[in-house]
Amino acid sequence: MAETKTTVTAATAKASSHQPKKSSNLFAALAVPICLVIGFLFFFFVLGNPANFQGNNPDAHPIDTGIGKWLGTIYKGGLVVPVLISVLLICLTFVIERFLYLAKAKGKFSGSELVRKVQYHLANKNVDAALAECDKQKGSVGNVLKAGLKKYKEMVTNSELDTEQKILTIKNEIEETTALELPMMEKNLVFLSTIASVATLLGLFGTVLGMIKAFAAMSSGGAPDSAQLALGISEALINTALGIGTSAIAIIMYNYFTTNIDSITYAIDESGFTLTQSFAANHK
């Protein structure tokens, strides 16, 4: 009973140490509304700046030259534009956040290099040196290997279990630590996967609204004006451009991050296999 309580307590402590930090959760909760506010402020005060329009009137056509022409044209895309700008900002925010986290998760040097160093030290039966290498790496592979090595060291002096049971214990420790590391690497990727599909739909929605508005204005104005129609269509297509561009960034970065996570996961699996094989070879 006492042993069971100790195991449960250790597991609880380990889970608590790997739980997402409150600051990380707070960042995710605040990022979306802050990006929305920035997006709408940018739309009304930068894109909608009177200097971007003829006669300093936001209801008039954009000026003919300079960057103000483009800013004014984007503003004419309608109220879906600030939503798309906000979605783009959210996308870029989580791209930067995931990039920084995964750079940290990779550690000071590659997981494959760490596995080779640990393998060398274990071959010389120097577990403490292997643990020191994990501390130097400071990545997800190092965290998993360190947990496995601590259990490895514990099993070396354990006289109650046979070799197969010791190997299984080490393997279970590695699997538990891996299960706690992986969710942190995949955290917030749901924002990118959602944006990848939603941004294009938002862009098309804004385009359709713009086209409806353009053709409605043409129908109520009498004889069709090709220049006016072309201008209305170009303003409507601003939404499509923003939506597709944002979606493309989200898809590319999502695939980039998942590829990196797969690489780290492979290194973790390799480290676990190396650890159990080393124990089996050294403690037959």
PDB file of N, CA and C in Angstrom, residues 3 51-52 100 129 140 156 193 233 253 281:
ATOM      1  N   GLU A   3       3.936   1.499  -1.023  1.00  0.00           N
ATOM      2  CA  GLU A   3       4.632   1.590  -2.300  1.00  0.00           C
ATOM      3  C   GLU A   3       3.721   2.177  -3.371  1.00  0.00           C
ATOM      4  N   ALA A  51      -6.128  60.467 -45.806  1.00  0.00           N
ATOM      5  CA  ALA A  51      -5.065  60.828 -46.753  1.00  0.00           C
ATOM      6  C   ALA A  51      -4.932  59.799 -47.873  1.00  0.00           C
ATOM      7  N   ASN A  52      -5.520  58.603 -47.690  1.00  0.00           N
ATOM      8  CA  ASN A  52      -5.432  57.560 -48.718  1.00  0.00           C
ATOM      9  C   ASN A  52      -6.507  57.698 -49.796  1.00  0.00           C
ATOM     10  N   LEU A 100       9.528  29.538 -31.626  1.00  0.00           N
ATOM     11  CA  LEU A 100      10.397  29.714 -30.460  1.00  0.00           C
ATOM     12  C   LEU A 100      10.353  28.481 -29.557  1.00  0.00           C
ATOM     13  N   ALA A 129      27.497  10.477 -16.315  1.00  0.00           N
ATOM     14  CA  ALA A 129      27.969  11.259 -17.464  1.00  0.00           C
ATOM     15  C   ALA A 129      26.872  11.370 -18.515  1.00  0.00           C
ATOM     16  N   SER A 140      13.561  18.362 -25.571  1.00  0.00           N
ATOM     17  CA  SER A 140      12.580  17.324 -25.262  1.00  0.00           C
ATOM     18  C   SER A 140      13.214  15.939 -25.236  1.00  0.00           C
ATOM     19  N   VAL A 156      19.481  -0.484 -11.865  1.00  0.00           N
ATOM     20  CA  VAL A 156      20.789  -1.136 -11.730  1.00  0.00           C
ATOM     21  C   VAL A 156      20.966  -1.707 -10.324  1.00  0.00           C
ATOM     22  N   SER A 193      -4.070  25.037 -37.982  1.00  0.00           N
ATOM     23  CA  SER A 193      -4.863  24.123 -38.812  1.00  0.00           C
ATOM     24  C   SER A 193      -6.256  24.694 -39.074  1.00  0.00           C
ATOM     25  N   ILE A 233     -15.020  45.078 -58.584  1.00  0.00           N
ATOM     26  CA  ILE A 233     -14.540  43.695 -58.564  1.00  0.00           C
ATOM     27  C   ILE A 233     -13.154  43.621 -57.927  1.00  0.00           C
ATOM     28  N   MET A 253       3.394  26.698 -42.620  1.00  0.00           N
ATOM     29  CA  MET A 253       4.003  26.657 -41.290  1.00  0.00           C
ATOM     30  C   MET A 253       3.498  25.471 -40.474  1.00  0.00           C
ATOM     31  N   ALA A 281      21.875  -5.292 -22.698  1.00  0.00           N
ATOM     32  CA  ALA A 281      23.219  -5.762 -23.027  1.00  0.00           C
ATOM     33  C   ALA A 281      24.146  -5.752 -21.815  1.00  0.00           C
TER      34      ALA A 281
END
